[in-house]
Structures are given as structure tokens and as C-alpha cells.
Coordinates of C-alpha atoms and ligand atoms in Angstrom, one line a residue:
X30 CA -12.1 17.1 -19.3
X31 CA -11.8 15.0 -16.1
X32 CA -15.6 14.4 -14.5
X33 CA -15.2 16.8 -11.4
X34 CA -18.3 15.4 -9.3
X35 CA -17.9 11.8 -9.7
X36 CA -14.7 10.8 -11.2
X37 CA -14.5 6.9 -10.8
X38 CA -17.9 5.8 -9.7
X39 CA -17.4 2.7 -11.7
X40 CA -15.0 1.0 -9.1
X41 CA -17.3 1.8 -5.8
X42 CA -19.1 -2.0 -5.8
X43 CA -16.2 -4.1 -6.9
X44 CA -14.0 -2.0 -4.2
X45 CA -16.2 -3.2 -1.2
X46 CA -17.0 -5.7 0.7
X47 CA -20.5 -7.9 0.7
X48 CA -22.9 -6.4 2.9
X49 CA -23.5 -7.7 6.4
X50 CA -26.7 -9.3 6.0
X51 CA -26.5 -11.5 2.6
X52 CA -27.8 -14.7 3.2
X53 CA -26.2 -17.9 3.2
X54 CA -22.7 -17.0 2.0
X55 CA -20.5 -19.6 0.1
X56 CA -17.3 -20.8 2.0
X57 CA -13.9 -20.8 0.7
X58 CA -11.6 -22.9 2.3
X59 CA -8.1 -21.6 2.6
X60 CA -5.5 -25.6 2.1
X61 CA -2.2 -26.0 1.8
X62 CA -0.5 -28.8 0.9
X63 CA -0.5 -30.6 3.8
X64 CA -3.9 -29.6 5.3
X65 CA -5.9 -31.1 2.0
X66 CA -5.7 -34.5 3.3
X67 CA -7.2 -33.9 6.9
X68 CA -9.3 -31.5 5.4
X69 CA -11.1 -34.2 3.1
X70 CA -11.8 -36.6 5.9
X71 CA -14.0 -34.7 7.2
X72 CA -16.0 -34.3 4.1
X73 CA -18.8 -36.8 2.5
X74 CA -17.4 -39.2 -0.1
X75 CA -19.0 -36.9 -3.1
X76 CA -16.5 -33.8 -2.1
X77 CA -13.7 -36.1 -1.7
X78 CA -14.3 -37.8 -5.2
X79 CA -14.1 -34.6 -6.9
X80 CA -11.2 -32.9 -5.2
X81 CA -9.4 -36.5 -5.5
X82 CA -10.3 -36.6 -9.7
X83 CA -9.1 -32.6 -9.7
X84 CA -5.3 -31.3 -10.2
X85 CA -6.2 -29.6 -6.9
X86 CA -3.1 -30.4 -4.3
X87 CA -3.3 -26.5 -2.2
X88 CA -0.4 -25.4 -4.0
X89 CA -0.3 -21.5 -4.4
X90 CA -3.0 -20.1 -7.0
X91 CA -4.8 -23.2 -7.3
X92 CA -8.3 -22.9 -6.9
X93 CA -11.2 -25.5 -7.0
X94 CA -15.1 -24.5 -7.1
X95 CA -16.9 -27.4 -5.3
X96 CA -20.5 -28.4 -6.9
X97 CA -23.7 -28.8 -4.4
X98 CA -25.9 -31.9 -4.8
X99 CA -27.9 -29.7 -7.4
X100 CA -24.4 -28.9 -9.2
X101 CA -24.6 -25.5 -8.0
X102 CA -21.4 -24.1 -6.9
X103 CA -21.8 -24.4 -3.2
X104 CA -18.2 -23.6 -2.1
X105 CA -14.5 -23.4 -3.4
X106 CA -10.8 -24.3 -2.4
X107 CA -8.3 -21.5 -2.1
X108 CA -4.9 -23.3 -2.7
X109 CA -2.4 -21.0 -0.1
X110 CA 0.4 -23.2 -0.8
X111 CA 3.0 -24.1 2.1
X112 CA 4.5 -21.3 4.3
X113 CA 8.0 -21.4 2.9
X114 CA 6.3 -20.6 -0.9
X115 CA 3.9 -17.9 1.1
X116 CA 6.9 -15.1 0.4
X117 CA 6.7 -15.4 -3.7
X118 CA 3.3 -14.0 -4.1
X119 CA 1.0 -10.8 -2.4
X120 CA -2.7 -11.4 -2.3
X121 CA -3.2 -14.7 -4.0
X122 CA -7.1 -14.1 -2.6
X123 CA -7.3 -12.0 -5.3
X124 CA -6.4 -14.3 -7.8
X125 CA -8.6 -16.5 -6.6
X126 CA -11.7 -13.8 -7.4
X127 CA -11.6 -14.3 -10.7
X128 CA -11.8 -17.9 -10.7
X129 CA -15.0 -17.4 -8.7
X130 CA -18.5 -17.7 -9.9
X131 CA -20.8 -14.7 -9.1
X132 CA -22.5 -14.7 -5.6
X133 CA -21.5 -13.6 -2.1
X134 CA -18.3 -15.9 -0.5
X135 CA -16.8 -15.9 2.7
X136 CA -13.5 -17.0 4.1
X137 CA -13.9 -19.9 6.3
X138 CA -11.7 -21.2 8.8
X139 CA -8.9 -19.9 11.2
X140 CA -6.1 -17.1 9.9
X141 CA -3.3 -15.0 11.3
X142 CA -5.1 -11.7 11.8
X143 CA -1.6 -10.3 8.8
X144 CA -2.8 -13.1 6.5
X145 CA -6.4 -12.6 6.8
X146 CA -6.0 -8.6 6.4
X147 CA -3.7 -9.6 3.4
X148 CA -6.3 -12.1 1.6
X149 CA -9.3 -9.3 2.3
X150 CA -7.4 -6.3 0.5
X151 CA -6.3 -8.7 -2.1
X152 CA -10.1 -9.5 -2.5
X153 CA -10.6 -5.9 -2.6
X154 CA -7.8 -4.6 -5.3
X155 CA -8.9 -7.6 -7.5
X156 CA -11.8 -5.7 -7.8
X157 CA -10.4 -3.2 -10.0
X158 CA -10.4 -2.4 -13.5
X159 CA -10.3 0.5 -16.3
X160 CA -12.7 1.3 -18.0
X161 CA -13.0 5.1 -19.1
X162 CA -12.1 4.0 -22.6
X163 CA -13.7 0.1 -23.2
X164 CA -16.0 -1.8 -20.8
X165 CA -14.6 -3.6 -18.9
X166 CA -16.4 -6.1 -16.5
X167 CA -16.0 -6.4 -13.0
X168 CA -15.5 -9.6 -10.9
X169 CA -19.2 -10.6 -9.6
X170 CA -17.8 -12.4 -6.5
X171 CA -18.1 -10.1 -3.7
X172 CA -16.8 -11.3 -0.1
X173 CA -18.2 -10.7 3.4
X174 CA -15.6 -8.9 5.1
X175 CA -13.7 -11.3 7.5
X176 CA -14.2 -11.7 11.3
X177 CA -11.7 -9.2 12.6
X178 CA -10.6 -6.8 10.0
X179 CA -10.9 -2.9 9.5
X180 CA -13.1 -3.3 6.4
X181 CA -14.1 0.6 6.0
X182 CA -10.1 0.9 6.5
X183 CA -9.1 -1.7 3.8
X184 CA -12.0 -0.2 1.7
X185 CA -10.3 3.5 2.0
X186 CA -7.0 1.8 1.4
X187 CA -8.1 0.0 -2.0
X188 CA -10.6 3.4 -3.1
X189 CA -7.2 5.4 -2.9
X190 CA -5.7 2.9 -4.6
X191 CA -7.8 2.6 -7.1
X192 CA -7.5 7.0 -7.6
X193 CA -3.9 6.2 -7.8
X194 CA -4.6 3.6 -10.6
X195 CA -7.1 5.4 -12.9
X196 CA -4.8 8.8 -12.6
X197 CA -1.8 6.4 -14.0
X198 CA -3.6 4.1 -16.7
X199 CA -5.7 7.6 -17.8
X200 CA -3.6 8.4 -21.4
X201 CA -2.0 11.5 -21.4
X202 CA -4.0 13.2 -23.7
X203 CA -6.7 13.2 -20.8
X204 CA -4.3 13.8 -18.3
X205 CA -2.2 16.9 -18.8
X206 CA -1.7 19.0 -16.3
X207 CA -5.2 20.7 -15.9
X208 CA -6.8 17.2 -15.8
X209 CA -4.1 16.6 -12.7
X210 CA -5.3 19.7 -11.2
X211 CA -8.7 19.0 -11.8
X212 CA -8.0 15.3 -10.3
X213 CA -6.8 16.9 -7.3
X214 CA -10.0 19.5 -7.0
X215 CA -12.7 16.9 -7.4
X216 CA -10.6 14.6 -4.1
X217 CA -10.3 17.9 -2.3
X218 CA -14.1 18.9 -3.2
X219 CA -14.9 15.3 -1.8
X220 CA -13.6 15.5 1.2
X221 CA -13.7 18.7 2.7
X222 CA -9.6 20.1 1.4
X223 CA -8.1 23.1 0.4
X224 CA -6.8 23.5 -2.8
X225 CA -4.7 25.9 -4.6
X226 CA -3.3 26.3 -8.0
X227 CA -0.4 28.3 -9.0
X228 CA 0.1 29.5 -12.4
X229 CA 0.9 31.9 -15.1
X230 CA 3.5 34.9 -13.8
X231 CA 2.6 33.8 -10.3
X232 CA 4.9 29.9 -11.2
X233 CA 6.6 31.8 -13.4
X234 CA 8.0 34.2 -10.3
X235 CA 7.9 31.6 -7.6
X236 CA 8.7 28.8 -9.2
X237 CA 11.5 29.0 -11.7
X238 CA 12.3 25.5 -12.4
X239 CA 8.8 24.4 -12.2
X240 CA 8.0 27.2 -15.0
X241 CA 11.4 26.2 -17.0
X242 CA 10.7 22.5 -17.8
X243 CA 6.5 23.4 -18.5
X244 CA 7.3 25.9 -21.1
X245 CA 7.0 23.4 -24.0
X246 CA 3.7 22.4 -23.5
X247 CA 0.9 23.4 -25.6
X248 CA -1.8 25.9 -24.3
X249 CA -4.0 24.6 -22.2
X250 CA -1.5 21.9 -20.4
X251 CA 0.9 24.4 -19.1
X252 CA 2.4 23.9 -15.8
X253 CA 1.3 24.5 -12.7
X254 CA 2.0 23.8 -9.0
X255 CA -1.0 21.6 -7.7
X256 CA -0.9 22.2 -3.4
X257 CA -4.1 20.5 -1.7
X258 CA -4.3 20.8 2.3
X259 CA -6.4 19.1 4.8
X260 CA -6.8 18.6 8.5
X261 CA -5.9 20.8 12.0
X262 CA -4.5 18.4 14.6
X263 CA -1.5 15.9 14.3
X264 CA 1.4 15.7 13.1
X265 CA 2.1 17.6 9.8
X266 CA 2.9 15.7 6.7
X267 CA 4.1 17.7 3.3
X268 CA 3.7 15.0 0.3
X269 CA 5.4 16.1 -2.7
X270 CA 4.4 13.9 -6.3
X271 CA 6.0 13.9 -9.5
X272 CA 3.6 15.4 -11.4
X273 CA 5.5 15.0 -14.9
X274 CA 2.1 14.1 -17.4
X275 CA 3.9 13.0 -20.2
X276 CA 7.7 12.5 -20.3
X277 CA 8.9 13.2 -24.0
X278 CA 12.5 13.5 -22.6
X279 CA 12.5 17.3 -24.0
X280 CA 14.9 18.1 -26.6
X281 CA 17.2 15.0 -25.1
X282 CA 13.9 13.1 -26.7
X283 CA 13.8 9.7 -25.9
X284 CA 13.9 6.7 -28.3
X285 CA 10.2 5.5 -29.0
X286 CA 11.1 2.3 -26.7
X287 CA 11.5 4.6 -23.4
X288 CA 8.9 6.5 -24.4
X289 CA 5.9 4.3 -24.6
X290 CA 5.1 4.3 -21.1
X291 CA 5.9 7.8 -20.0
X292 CA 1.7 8.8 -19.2
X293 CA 3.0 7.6 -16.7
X294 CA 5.7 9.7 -15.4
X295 CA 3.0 11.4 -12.9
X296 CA 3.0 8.1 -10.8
X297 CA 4.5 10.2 -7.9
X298 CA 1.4 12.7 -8.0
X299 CA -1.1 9.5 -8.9
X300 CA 0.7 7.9 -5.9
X301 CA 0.8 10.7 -3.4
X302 CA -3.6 11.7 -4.2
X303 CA -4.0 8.1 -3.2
X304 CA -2.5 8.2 -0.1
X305 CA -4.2 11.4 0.3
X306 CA -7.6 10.0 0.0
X307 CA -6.4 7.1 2.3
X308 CA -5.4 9.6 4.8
X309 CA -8.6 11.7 4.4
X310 CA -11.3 8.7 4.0
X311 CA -9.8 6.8 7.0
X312 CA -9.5 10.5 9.2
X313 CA -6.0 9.9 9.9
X314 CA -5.2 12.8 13.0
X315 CA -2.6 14.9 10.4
X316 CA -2.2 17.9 8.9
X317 CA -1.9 16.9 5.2
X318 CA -0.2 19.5 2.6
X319 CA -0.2 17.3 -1.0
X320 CA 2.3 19.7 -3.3
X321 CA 2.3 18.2 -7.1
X322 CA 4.5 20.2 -9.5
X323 CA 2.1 19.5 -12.9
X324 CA 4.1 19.8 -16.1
X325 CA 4.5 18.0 -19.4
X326 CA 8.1 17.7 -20.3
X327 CA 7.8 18.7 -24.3
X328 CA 9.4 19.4 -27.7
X329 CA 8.8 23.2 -28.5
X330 CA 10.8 26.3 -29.4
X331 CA 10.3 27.7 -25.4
X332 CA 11.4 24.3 -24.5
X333 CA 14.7 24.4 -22.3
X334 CA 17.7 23.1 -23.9
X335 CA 20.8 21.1 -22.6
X336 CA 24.0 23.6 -20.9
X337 CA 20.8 25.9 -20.0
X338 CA 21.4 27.5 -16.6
X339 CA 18.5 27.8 -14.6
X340 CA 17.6 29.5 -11.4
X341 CA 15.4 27.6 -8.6
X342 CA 13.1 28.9 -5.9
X343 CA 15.6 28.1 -3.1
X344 CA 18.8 29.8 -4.9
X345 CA 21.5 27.3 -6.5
X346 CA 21.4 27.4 -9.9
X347 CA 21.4 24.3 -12.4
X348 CA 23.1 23.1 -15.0
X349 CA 20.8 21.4 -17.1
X350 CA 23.0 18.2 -19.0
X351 CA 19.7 15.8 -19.9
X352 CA 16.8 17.9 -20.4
X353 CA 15.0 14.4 -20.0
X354 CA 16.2 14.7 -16.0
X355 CA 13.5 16.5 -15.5
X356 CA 12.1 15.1 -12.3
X357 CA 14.3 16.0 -10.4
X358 CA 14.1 20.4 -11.4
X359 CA 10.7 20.1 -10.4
X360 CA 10.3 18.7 -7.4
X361 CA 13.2 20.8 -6.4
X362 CA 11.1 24.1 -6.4
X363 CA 8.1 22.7 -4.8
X364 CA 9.9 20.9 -2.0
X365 CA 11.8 24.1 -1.4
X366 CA 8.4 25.4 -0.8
X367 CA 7.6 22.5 1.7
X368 CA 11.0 23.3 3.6
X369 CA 10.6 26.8 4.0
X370 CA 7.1 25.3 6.4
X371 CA 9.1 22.6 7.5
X372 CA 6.5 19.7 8.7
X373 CA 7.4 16.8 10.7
X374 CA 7.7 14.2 7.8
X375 CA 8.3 15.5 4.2
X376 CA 8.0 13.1 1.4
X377 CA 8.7 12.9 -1.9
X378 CA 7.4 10.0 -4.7
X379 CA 8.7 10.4 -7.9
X380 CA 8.9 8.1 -11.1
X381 CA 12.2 9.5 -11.3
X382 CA 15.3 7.4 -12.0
X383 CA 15.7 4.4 -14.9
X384 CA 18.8 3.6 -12.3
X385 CA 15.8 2.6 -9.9
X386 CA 14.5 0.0 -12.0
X387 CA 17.7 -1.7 -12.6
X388 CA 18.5 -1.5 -9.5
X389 CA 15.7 -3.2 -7.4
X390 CA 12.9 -4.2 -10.3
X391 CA 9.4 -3.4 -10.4
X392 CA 7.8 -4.8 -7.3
X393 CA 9.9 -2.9 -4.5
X394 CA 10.4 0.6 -4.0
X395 CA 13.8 2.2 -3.1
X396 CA 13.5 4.9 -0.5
X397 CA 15.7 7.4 0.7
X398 CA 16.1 8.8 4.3
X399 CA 18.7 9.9 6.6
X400 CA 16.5 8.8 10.0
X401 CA 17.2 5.3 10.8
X402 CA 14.6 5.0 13.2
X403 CA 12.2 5.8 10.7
X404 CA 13.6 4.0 7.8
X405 CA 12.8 0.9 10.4
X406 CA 9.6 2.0 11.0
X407 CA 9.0 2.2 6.9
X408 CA 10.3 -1.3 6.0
X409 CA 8.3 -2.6 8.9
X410 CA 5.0 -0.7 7.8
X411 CA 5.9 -2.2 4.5
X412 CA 5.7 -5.5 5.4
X413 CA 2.9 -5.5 7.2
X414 CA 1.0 -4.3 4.7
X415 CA 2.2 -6.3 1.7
X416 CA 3.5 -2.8 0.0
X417 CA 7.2 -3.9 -0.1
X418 CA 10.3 -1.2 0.4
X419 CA 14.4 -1.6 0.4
X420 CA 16.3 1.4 1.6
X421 CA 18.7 3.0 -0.5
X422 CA 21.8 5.3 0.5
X423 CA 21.9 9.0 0.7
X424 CA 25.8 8.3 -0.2
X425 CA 27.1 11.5 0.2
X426 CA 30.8 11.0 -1.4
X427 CA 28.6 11.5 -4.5
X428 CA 27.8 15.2 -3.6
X429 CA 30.3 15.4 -5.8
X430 CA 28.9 14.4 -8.6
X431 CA 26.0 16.6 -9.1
X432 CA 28.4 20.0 -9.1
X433 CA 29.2 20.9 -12.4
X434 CA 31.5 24.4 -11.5
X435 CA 29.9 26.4 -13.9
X436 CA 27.0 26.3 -12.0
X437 CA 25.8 25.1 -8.6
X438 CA 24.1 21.8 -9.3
X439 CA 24.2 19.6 -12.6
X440 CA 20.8 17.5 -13.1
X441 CA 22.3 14.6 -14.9
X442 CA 26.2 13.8 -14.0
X443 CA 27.7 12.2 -17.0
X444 CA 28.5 8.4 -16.9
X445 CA 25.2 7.5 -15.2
X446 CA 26.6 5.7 -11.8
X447 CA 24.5 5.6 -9.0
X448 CA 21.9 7.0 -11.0
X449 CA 18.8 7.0 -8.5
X450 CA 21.4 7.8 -5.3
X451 CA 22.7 11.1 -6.9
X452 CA 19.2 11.9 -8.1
X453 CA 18.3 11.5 -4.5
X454 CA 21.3 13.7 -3.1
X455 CA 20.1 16.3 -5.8
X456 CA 16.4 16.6 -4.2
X457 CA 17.9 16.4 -0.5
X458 CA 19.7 19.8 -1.0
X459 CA 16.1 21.5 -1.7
X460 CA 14.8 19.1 1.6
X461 CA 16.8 20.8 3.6
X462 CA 15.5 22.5 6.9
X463 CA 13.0 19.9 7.2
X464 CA 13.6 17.6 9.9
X465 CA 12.6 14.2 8.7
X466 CA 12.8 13.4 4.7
X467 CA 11.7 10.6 2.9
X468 CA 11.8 9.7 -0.7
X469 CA 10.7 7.5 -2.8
X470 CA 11.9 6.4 -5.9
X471 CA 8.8 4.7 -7.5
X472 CA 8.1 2.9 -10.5
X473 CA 4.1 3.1 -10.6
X474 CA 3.3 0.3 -13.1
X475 CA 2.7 -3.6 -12.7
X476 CA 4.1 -5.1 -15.7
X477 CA 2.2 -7.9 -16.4
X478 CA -1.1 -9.3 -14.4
X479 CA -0.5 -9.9 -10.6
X480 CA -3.2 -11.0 -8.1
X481 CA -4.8 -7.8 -6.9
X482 CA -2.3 -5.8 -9.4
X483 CA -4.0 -5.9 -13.3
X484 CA -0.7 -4.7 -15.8
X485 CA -1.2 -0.8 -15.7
X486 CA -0.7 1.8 -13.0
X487 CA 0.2 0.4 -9.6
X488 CA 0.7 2.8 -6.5
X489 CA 3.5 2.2 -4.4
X490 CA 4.4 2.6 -1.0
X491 CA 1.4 4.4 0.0
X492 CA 0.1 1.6 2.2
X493 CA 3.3 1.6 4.0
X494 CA 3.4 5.2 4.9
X495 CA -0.4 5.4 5.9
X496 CA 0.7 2.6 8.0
X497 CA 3.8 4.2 9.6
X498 CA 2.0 7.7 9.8
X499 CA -0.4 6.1 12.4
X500 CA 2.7 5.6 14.5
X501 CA 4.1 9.6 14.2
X502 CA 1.0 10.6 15.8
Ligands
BES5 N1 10.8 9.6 -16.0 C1 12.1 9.2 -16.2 C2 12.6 8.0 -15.4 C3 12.0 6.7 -15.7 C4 12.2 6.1 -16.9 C5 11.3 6.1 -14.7 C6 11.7 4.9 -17.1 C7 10.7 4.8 -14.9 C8 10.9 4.2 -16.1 C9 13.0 10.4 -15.8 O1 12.6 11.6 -16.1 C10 14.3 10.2 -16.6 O2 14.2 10.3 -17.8 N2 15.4 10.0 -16.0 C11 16.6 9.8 -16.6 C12 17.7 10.6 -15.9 C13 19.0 10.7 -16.6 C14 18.8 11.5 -17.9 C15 20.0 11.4 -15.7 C16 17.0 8.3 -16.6 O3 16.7 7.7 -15.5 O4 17.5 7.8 -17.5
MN6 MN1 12.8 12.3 -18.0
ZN7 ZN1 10.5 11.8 -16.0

């Protein structure tokens, strides 16, 4: 069972920065390049005969610890490379972190207030690993938080991203959907939220689709909708996350290949908490509603079978062609549910579409909207923040394609094209009635080691809308 009280206290120390008053910090000096050279002259002749006899040129992710007369390290070189290379990697800081030798460091020297935020939550997100199932040890650099920066903010920011994280990497054995649930009531229990669980007769009344796709699942992880709520002023902000704990495909099972990875096919919901524990931490002025349909799409005689016809909450009824496009069925009922409360930005994340990886990789994350203004506002929020978007089209000469005729909707038009737009037009008809809609068609996992980004669960695109929810207020 998920620990309620205290679920990841092993992340707190790595996850923050070096208190205030630790004396005599260790400087790291940030070179490119071309500022090695000018840098050196200024330097005694021991410095400059080590830096000259190292490989050491301020290219990106080079680093160089410099000795003290006693040989103790006594400060380090951050190689930042030049400005046109600065676009091919986020947080090279935190790369640098585990080069480091234990003790407290600090950034020296002058930075662009975006860069310097950047190289502190790189620091910060370095500081994460997982270890619920194998110790696993912690970088012992810590860094005093630079002159200028939000640190409790970049804190909250890398604590929710860290939730996100251990939610994703957490094996779905541990994470069905009462450990979601659970997940969800130990954040709400932390800060102060509401939460409510739907179940049982009450899903199975309300929630049709949600209900439908859950009914595999063994006893004990049946589905359920998850709906946390927090705060009374602002603007009001309905999250909805994919909340699909293991993706077996259903009886359209997938070959072992696709499966491997699918614990974590409750990135949305992973995704969606850590953005609600940014939100909450950093008392953003909103009135949050998380809403995480929890199911585990399974192999089972009361599993739901291809040409199936299934009702939804809102009315149209589906045509089910792949019982492994699940994501879509449930996120329809529970953002029906946000609609009929219609808040001022309703957003969905969702692991959803294959279509999405081809399409734009691992590293940026498609979104859907039909407000310019605040698609703008979202790609600019992104890139502030090093959480990088690329807006898709709501196309809707597809409409099309998701109506079967024997039914009202299909959830998987044959042929494939477009795959992540017409699963996108499919979620927009449930949307409907609220008047601003974002989704987000995520991915959720970092392939292979990144600075600040171990391979495992990643969150994505949470950063950007905590940033671009500060400007809805
Ligand atoms: N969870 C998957 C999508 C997915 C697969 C995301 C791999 C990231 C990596 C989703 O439920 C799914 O299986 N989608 C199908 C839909 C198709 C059957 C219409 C897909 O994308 O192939
Ligand atoms: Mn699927
Ligand atoms: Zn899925």
C-alpha cells in the first residue's frame, strides 16, 4: 500500500537548496568558450596550469573541479558552451551536480535572471532519484540558492515534480488504481484539499465509460474516478489526468514490445498531481478541481471487447474498434463531468496517442486548443521555463473520421492517420461547454539520462501551465 503520511520523504534534502548561512561556499564558475581565456588571466599561475593541462575548453557539459593549495577541491568550472549550442540541452547545471564533490557550492559570476532560474531548477531536479525498491544515493552537492531567484518557488516546482516522477517510475503492481487514489489522498491530506472517490454502482451509474474499460481489473484495483479540489478565489482550473495504471491494450493486447512501459500509461494523472502540488505549495490564487479517471485497462471475461457499443456520461454512444484506445473513453466521462461546471481553463494530459510520439519525439509535448491567445501564452510559458510545447491542430475535416454510423463516435478510426489529432477531436466533443480547453498529449518518460531528467517518469508541461496560470489570474 502507498505510505499515506509521508509518501516520498527521501527526495526532501536533495530537492532543496543549501541553507542561507553555510559557511564559505565553493564557487562554480559558469565559461564558455570564449570567456576561458580572460577568465584565466586573472587567476594565479597554479589554476592556469591545471585548466591549461585539462581537456577543459567551456564547451557544454564539461566540468572541471579545481584543487586548493591543500588539494582540496576549492571550486569547479561549469562548461556552458557558446550561446548558439545553449538551445541543444535544458539544465546542463544539473549535469554538472553529479560531477561535483560533496559540500555546499554556489554560482559565481553574472547571469541572465532565465539562465540563472534555469541552472538553479536544473540543480534542483538533479537532485532526484528512486528509490522505493533499491538504494539509491543522492548527489551530496547542495547549492545556495542564487542571488535573485524564487527558491521556495523552484523548490515547489521540483517537489511536484518529483510526485509526478515517483507516481510514474512506481511499478504497477504498487500502483493500481487504489494506490492512485491513495496518492491523491495523502497530497490532498498535505495540503489542506478535498477529495472524493467515486466507485462501485455510484461509477458504474455516472460514469459509464469510466466503469466499461475498469471492468477487467482484478478486485481490489477496480476503477474509480479520483476528483481532488482546493482553493476559494481565482480563476477556476479543472485538470483532468489519464489515470490508465497499467495499459495491457485489453483484448486488442499489445505485443510484449509496446507493452513494457505501459506503468506508465497514468503519466496524465502522475502529471496533473504534480502540477497540483505546485499549484498548492506555491498558493497559486485558483480554484483547483484535479479529476483522474483511475482504471487498469485488463484481460478478463467482464473485459469490453472490440464492435462493443458503449454509452458515456454526456450521451453519444461509442463504437469501440481498439479496445487498446482506451484513453480516450475515459477521459471522455470525467471531462463531461468538468464541462457540465464549466471553469475558465479545462485541461486534459493524457499518455494517449503512439501518433504523438512519432510525431514530435519525446522531449516536446503536443497540445491542443482552439484559443490562440492562449496557445501563445502556453508556448511562451513553455519556454520560459525550459518545459518545451508545439501546438497541434484541432483539424476538424477529421470530425469525420471518428463517426462510425452505427454508432455516434468510433474510438479508433481505421488506417491510423492523424492519430493524436482525431484522438484530440474525440475528447473535444466531451469539452464542450467549457470555454477555454487545453490538451495535452504527453509522453511522461525520459528515455535515456538527461541533465536534471534520470531515464524514468518525466512530467511534462506542468511548469508551463503553472507558469501561464499566473497570467489567468
Ligand atoms: N497508452 C497508449 C498510447 C501510448 C503508447 C502512449 C505508447 C505512449 C507510448 C494508448 O492507450 C494507445 O494504446 N493508443 C493507441 C490508439 C490506437 C489503438 C487508436 C495507439 O496510439 O496506438
Ligand atoms: Mn491503449
Ligand atoms: Zn493507454
Amino acid at each position: 500500500m502507498f505510505p499515506i503520511q509521508a509518501p516520498f520523504p527521501m527526495n526532501v534534502s536533495p530537492l532543496r537548496f543549501a541553507d542561507a548561512d553555510t559557511p564559505a561556499p565553493r564557487d562554480i564558475h559558469p565559461l564558455g568558450p570564449g570567456d576561458l581565456v580572460p577568465w584565466l588571466e586573472s587567476r594565479d599561475a597554479g589554476t592556469r596550469a591545471w585548466v591549461s593541462a585539462s581537456s577543459f575548453q567551456g564547451r557544454e557539459g564539461q566540468s572541471l573541479v579545481l584543487p586548493g593549495r591543500d588539494g582540496a577541491p576549492e571550486g569547479a568550472l561549469w562548461g556552458i558552451g557558446a550561446p548558439a549550442d545553449r538551445a541543444r540541452t535544458r539544465f546542463s547545471l544539473g549535469g554538472l551536480r553529479a560531477a561535483l564533490p560533496g559540500g555546499t557550492w554556489r554560482l559565481a559570476g553574472e547571469m541572465a535572471p532565465e539562465a540563472r532560474d534555469e541552472a538553479a531548477l536544473g540543480w534542483l531536479l538533479a537532485g532526484y532519484r528512486f528509490d522505493r525498491y533499491a538504494t539509491a544515493t543522492p548527489p551530496a552537492a547542495m547549492l545556495m540558492a542564487p542571488e535573485g531567484v524564487d527558491a521556495p518557488r523552484l523548490e515547489a516546482i521540483a517537489a511536484g515534480e518529483a510526485l509526478t516522477r515517483d507516481l510514474i517510475n512506481t511499478p504497477a503492481r504498487d500502483m493500481g488504481p487504489a494506490d492512485l487514489a491513495a496518492a491523491a489522498e495523502a497530497l490532498a491530506a498535505r495540503f489542506g484539499a478535498d477529495l472524493r472517490v467515486t466507485a462501485g454502482a455510484d461509477l458504474a451509474a455516472g460514469f459509464p465509460l469510466i466503469a466499461t474499460v475498469g471492468a477487467a481489473a482484478a478486485p481490489g484495483r477496480e476503477p474509480r474516478l479520483i476528483e481532488l479540489t482546493w482553493g476559494a478565489r481565482g480563476p477556476a482550473i479543472t485538470l483532468v489526468g489519464k489515470g490508465v495504471c497499467f495499459d495491457t491494450g485489453g483484448l486488442n493486447l499489445k505485443p510484449g514490445a509496446s507493452m513494457g512501459l505501459m506503468k506508465k500509461d497514468m503519466g496524465g494523472a502522475a502529471t496533473v498531481l504534480g502540477l497540483a502540488r505546485m499549484i498548492m505549495e506555491t498558493a497559486a490564487p485558483v480554484r483547483l478541481r484535479v479529476l483522474i479517471p483511475a482504471v487498469e485497462n485488463a484481460v478478463s471475461g467482464p473485459a469490453f471487447r472490440p464492435g462493443d457499443i458503449l454509452p458515456s456520461r454526456k450521451g453519444p454512444t461509442v463504437e469501440v474498434n481498439n479496445t487498446d484506445a482506451e484513453g480516450r473513453l475515459v477521459l471522455a466521462d470525467a471531462l463531461a463531468l468538468a464541462a457540465e461546471d464549466p471553469p475558465d481553463l479545462l485541461v486534459s494530459m493524457a499518455t494517449l496517442t503512439g501518433a504523438a510520439r512519432v510525431a514530435v519525439g519525446p522531449d516536446l509535448a503536443p497540445f491542443y486548443t482552439d484559443d490562440d491567445a492562449f496557445a501563445d501564452t502556453l508556448m511562451a510559458a513553455g519556454a520560459a521555463v525550459r518545459d518545451p510545447l508545439w501546438r497541434m491542430p484541432f483539424w476538424a475535416p477529421y470530425e469525420q473520421l471518428i463517426e462510425p454510423g452505427i454508432a455516434d463516435l468510433d474510438n479508433a478510426p481505421t488506417g491510423g492517420f492523424a492519430g493524436s489529432i482525431t484522438a484530440a477531436l474525440f475528447l473535444r466533443r466531451f469539452a464542450a461547454g467549457a470555454p477555454r480547453y487545453a490538451h495535452f498529449d504527453i509522453y511522461g518518460w525520459q528515455p535515456k539520462d538527461q541533465p536534471g531528467r534520470p531515464k524514468g517518469g518525466v512530467g511534462q508541461g506542468a511548469r508551463a501551465l503553472l507558469e501561464a496560470i499566473g497570467g489567468l489570474a
